[in-house]
JSON list of C-alpha atoms and ligand atoms in Angstrom, two decimals:
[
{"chain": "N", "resi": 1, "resn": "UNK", "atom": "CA", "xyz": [91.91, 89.37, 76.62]},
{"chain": "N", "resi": 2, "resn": "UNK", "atom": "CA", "xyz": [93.70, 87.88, 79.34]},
{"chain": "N", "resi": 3, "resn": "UNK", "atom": "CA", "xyz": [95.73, 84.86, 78.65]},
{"chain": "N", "resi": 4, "resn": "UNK", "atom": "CA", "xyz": [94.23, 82.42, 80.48]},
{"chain": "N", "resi": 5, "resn": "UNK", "atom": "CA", "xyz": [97.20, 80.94, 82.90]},
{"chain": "N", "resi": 6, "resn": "UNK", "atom": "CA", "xyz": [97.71, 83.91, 83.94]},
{"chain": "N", "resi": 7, "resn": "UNK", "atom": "CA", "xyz": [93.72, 84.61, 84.54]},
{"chain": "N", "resi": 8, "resn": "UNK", "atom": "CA", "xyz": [93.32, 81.52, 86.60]},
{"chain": "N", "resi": 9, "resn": "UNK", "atom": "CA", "xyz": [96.35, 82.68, 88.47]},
{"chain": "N", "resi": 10, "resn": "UNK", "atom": "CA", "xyz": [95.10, 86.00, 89.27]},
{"chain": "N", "resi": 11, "resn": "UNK", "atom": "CA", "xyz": [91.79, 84.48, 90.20]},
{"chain": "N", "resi": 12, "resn": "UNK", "atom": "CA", "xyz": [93.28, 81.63, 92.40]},
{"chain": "N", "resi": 13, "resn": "UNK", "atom": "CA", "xyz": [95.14, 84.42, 94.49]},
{"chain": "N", "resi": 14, "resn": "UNK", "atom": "CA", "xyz": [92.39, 87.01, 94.72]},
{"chain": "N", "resi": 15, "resn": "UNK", "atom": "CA", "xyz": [90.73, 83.76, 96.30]},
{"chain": "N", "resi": 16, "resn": "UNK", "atom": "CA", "xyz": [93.50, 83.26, 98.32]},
{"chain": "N", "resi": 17, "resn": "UNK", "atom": "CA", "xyz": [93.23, 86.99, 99.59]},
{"chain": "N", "resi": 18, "resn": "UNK", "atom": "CA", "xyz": [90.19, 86.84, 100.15]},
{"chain": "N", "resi": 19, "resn": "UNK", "atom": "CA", "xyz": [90.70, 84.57, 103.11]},
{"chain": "N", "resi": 20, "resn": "UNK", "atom": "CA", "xyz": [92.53, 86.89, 105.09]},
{"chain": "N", "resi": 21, "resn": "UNK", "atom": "CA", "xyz": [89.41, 89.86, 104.53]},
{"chain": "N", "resi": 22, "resn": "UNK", "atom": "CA", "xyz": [88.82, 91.83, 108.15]},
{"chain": "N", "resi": 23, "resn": "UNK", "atom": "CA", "xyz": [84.99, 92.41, 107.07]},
{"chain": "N", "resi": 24, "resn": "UNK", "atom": "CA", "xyz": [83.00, 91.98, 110.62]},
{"chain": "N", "resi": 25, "resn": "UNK", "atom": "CA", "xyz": [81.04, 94.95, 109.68]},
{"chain": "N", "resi": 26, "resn": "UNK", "atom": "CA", "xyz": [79.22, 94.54, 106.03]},
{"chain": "N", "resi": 27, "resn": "UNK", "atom": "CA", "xyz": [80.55, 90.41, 106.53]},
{"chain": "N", "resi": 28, "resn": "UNK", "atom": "CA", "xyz": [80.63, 90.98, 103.00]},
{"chain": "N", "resi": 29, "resn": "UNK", "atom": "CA", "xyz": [84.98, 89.68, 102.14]},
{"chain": "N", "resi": 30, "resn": "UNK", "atom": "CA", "xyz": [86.73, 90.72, 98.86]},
{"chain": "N", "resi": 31, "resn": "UNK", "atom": "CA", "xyz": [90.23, 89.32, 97.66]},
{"chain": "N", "resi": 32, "resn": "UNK", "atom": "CA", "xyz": [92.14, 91.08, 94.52]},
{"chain": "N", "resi": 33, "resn": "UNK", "atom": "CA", "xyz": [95.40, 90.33, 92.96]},
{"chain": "N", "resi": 34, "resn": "UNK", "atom": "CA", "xyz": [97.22, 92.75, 90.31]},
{"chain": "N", "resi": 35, "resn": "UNK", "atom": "CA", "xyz": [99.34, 91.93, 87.72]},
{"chain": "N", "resi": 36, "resn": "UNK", "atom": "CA", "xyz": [102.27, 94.53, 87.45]},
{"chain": "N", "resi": 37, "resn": "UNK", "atom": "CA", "xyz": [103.68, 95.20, 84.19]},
{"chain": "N", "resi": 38, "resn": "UNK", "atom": "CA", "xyz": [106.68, 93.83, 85.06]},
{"chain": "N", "resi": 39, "resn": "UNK", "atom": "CA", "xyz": [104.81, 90.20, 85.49]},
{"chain": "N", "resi": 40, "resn": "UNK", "atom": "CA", "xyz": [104.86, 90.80, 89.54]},
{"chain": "N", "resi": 41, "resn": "UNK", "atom": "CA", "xyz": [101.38, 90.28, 91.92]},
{"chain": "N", "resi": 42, "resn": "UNK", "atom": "CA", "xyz": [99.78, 91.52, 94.77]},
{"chain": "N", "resi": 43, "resn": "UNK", "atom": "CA", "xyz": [97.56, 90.71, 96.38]},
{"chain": "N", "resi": 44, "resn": "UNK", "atom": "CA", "xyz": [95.10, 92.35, 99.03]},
{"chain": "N", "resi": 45, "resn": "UNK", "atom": "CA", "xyz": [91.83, 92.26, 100.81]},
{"chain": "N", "resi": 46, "resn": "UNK", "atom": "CA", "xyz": [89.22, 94.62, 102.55]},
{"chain": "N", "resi": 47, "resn": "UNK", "atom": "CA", "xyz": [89.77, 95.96, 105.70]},
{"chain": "N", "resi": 48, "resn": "UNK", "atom": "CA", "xyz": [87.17, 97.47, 107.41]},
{"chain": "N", "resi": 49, "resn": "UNK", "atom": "CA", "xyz": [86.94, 99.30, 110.94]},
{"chain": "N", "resi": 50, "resn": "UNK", "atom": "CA", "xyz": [84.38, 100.61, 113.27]},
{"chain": "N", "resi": 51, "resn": "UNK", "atom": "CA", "xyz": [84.16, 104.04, 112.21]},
{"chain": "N", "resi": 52, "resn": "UNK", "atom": "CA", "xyz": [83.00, 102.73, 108.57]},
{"chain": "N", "resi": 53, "resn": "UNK", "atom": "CA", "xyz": [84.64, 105.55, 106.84]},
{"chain": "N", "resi": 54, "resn": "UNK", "atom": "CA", "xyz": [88.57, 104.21, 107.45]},
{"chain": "N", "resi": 55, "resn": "UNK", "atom": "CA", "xyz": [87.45, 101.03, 105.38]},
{"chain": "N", "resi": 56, "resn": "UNK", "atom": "CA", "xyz": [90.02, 100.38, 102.45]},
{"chain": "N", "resi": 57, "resn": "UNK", "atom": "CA", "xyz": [88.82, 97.83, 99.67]},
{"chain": "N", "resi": 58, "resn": "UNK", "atom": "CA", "xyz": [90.81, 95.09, 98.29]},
{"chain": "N", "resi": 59, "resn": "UNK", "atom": "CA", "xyz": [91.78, 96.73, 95.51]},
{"chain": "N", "resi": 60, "resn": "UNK", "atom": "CA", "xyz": [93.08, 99.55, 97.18]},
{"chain": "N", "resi": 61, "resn": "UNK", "atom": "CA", "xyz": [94.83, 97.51, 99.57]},
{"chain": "N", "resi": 62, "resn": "UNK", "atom": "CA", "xyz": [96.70, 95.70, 96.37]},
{"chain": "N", "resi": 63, "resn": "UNK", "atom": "CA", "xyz": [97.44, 99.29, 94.81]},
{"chain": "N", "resi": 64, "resn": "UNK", "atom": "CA", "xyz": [99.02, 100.49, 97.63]},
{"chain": "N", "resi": 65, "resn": "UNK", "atom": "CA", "xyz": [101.23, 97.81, 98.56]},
{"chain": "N", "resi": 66, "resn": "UNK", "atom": "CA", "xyz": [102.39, 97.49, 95.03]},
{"chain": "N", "resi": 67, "resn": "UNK", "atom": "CA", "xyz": [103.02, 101.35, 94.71]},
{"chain": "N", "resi": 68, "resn": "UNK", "atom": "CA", "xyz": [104.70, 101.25, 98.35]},
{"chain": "N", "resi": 69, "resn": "UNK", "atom": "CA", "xyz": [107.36, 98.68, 96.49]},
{"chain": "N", "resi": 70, "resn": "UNK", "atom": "CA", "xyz": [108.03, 100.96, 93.64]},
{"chain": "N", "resi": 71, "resn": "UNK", "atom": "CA", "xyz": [105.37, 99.50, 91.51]},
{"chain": "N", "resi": 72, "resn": "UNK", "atom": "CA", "xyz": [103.59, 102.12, 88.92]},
{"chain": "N", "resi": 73, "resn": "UNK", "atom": "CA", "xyz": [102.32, 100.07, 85.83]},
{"chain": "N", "resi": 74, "resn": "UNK", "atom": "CA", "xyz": [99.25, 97.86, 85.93]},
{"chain": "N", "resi": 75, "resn": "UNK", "atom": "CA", "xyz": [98.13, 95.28, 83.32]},
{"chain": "N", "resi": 76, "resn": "UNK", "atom": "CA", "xyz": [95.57, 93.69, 85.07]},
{"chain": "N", "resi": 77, "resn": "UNK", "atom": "CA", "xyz": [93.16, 92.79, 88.45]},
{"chain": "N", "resi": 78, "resn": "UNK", "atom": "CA", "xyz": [91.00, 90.08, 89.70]},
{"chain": "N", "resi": 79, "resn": "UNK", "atom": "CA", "xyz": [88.68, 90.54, 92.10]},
{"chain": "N", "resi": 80, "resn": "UNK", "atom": "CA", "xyz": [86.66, 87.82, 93.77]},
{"chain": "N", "resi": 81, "resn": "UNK", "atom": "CA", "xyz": [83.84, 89.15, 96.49]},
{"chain": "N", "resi": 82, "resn": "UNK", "atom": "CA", "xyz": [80.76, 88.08, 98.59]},
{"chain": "N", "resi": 83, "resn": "UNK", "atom": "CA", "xyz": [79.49, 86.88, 101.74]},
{"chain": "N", "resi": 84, "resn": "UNK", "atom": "CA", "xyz": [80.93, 83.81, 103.16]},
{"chain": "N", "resi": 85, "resn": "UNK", "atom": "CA", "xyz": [80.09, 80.83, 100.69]},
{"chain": "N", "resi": 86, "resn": "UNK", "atom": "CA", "xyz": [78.12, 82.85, 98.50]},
{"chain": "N", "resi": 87, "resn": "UNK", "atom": "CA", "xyz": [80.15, 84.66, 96.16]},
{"chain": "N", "resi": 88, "resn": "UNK", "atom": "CA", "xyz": [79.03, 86.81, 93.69]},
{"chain": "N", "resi": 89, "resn": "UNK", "atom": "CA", "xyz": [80.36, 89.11, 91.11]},
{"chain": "N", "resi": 90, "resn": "UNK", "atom": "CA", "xyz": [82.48, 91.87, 93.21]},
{"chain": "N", "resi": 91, "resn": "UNK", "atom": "CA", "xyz": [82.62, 94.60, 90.83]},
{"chain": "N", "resi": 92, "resn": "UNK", "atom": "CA", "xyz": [85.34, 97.49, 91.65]},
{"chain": "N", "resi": 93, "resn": "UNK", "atom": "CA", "xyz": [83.74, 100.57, 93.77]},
{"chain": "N", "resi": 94, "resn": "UNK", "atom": "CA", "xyz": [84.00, 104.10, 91.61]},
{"chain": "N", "resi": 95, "resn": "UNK", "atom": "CA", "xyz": [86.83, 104.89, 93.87]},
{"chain": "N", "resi": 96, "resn": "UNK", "atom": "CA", "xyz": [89.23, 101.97, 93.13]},
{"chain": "N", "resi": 97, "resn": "UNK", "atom": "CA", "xyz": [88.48, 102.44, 89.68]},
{"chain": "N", "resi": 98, "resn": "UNK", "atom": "CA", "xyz": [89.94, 105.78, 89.84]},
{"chain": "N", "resi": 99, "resn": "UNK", "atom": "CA", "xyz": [93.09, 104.64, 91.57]},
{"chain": "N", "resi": 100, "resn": "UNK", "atom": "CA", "xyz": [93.53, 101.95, 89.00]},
{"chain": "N", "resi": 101, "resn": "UNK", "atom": "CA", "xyz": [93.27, 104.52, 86.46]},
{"chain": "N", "resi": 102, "resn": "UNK", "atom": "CA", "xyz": [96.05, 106.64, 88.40]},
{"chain": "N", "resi": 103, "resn": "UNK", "atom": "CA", "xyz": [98.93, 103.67, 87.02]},
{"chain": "N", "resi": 104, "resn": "UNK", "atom": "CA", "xyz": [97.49, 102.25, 83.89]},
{"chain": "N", "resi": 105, "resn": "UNK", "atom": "CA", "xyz": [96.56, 102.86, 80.60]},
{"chain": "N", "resi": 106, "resn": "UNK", "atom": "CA", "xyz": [92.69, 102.76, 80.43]},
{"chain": "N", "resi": 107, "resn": "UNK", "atom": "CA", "xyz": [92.12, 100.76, 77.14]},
{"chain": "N", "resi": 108, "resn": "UNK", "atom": "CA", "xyz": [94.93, 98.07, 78.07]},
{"chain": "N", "resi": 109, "resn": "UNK", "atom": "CA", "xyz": [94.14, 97.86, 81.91]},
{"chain": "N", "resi": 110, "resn": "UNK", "atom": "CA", "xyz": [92.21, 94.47, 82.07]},
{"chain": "N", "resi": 111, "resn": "UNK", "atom": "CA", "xyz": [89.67, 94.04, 84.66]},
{"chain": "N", "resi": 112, "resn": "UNK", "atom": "CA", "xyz": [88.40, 90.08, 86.04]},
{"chain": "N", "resi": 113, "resn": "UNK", "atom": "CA", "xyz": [85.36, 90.21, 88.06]},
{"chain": "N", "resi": 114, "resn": "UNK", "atom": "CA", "xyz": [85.35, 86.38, 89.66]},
{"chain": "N", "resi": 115, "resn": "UNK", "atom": "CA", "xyz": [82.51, 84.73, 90.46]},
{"chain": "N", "resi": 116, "resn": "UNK", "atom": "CA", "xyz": [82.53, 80.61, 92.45]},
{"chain": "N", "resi": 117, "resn": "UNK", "atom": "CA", "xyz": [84.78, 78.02, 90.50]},
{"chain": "N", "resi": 118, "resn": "UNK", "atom": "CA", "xyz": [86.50, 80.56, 88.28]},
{"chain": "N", "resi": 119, "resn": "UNK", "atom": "CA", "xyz": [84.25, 82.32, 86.62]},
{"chain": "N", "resi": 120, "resn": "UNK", "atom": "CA", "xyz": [84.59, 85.42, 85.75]},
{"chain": "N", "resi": 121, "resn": "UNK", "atom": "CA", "xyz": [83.66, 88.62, 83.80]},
{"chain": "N", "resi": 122, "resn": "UNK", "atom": "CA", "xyz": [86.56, 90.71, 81.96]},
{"chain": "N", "resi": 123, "resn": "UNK", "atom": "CA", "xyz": [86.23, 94.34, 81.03]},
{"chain": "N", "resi": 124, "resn": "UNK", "atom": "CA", "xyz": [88.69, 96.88, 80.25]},
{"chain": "N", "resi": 125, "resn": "UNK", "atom": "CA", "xyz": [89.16, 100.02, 83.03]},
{"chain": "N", "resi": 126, "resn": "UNK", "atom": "CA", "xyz": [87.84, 102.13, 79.86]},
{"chain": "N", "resi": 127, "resn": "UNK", "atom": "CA", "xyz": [84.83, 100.06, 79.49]},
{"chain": "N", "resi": 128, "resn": "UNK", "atom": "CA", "xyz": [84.38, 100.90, 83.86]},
{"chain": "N", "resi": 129, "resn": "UNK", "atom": "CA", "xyz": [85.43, 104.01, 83.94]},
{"chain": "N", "resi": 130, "resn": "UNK", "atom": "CA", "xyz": [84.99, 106.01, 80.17]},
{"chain": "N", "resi": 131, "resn": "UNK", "atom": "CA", "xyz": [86.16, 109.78, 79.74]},
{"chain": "N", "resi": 132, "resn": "UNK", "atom": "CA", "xyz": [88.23, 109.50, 82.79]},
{"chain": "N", "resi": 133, "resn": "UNK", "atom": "CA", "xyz": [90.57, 111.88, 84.46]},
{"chain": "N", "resi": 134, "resn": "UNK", "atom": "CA", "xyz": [93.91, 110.53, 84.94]},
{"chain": "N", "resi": 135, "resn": "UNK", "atom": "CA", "xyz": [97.96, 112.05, 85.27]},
{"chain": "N", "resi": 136, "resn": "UNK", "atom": "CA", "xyz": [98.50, 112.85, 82.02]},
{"chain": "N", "resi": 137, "resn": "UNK", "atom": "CA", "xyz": [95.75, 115.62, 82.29]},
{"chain": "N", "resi": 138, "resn": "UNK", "atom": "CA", "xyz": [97.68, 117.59, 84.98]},
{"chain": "N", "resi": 139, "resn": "UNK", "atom": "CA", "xyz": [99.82, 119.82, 82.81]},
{"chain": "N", "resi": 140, "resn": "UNK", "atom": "CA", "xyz": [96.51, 121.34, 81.20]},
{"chain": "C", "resi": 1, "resn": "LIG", "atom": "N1", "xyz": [84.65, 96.25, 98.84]},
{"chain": "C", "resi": 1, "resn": "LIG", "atom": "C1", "xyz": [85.85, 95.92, 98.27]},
{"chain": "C", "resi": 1, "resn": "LIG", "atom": "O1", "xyz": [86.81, 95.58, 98.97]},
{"chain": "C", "resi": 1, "resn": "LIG", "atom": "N2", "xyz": [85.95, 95.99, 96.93]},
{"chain": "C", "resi": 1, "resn": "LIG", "atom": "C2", "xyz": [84.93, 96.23, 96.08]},
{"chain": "C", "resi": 1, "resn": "LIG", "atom": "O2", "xyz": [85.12, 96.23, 94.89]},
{"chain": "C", "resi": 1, "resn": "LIG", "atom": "C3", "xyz": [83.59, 96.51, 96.62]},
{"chain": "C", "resi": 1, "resn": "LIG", "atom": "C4", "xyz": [83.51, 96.71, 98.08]},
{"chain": "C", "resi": 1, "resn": "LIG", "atom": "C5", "xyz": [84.51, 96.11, 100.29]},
{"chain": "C", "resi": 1, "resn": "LIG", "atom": "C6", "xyz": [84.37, 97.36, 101.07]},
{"chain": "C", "resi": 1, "resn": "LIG", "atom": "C7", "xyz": [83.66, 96.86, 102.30]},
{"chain": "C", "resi": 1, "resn": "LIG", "atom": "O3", "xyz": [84.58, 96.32, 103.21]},
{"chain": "C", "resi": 1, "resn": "LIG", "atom": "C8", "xyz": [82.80, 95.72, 101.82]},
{"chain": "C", "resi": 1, "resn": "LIG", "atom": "O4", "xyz": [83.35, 95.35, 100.55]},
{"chain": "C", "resi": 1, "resn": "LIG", "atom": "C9", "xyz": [81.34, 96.06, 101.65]},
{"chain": "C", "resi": 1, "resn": "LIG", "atom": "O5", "xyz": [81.17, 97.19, 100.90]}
]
């Protein structure tokens, strides 16, 4: 469980994010924020383009911005998602779930699935993604 200052952080930011979401194809706009494990955020949003494929999800985005700053331990994510005013329960596509699991430990990385006014839905990545494939597998 995520202490919950630092939940309604995560969520406030992944709201923030969300704001700046380049979605005019699936009008469908997704913030995320991730906790580093040395108490650091960031933040990041879809950003979609015309040949559909080059899309990167907000998660992705936050990854790789954190990671491009020498960032490789992950606690935690919140991810807020929907269309315009209607926001719904954005949960993380198979692929971001695998890139999460590239930087964290499975049964400690927590996962917060926002819904309107702070609501939310917490999981662990191992609860998301079980029997997963990850770094420590490539000495085998
Ligand atoms: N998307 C995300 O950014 N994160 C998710 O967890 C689900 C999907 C984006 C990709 C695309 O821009 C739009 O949402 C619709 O799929």
């Amino acid at each position: 469980m995520l202490d919950e200052v630092i939940r309604n952080d995560l969520i406030s930011k992944a709201y923030e994010a969300r704001k700046n979401s380049y979605a005019p194809y699936s009008d469908y706009q997704v913030g995320a924020a991730l906790l580093c494990e040395d108490g650091s955020i960031y933040t990041g949003c879809n950003v979609e383009n015309a040949s559909y494929g080059a899309t990167n999800c907000a998660e992705r985005t936050a990854v790789f911005k954190a990671v491009s700053e020498g960032k490789r331990r992950f606690r935690a994510i919140a991810i807020a998602g929907g269309s315009g005013d209607n926001m719904g329960m954005a949960y993380p596509c198979g692929v971001c779930r695998q890139v999460l699991r590239e930087f964290s430990e499975p049964s400690e990385m927590i996962i917060v699935v926002a819904g309107k006014d702070f609501e939310y839905r917490e999981f662990s990545l191992e609860e998301l993604l079980p029997e997963s494939f990850g770094p420590d597998f490539k000495d085998i």
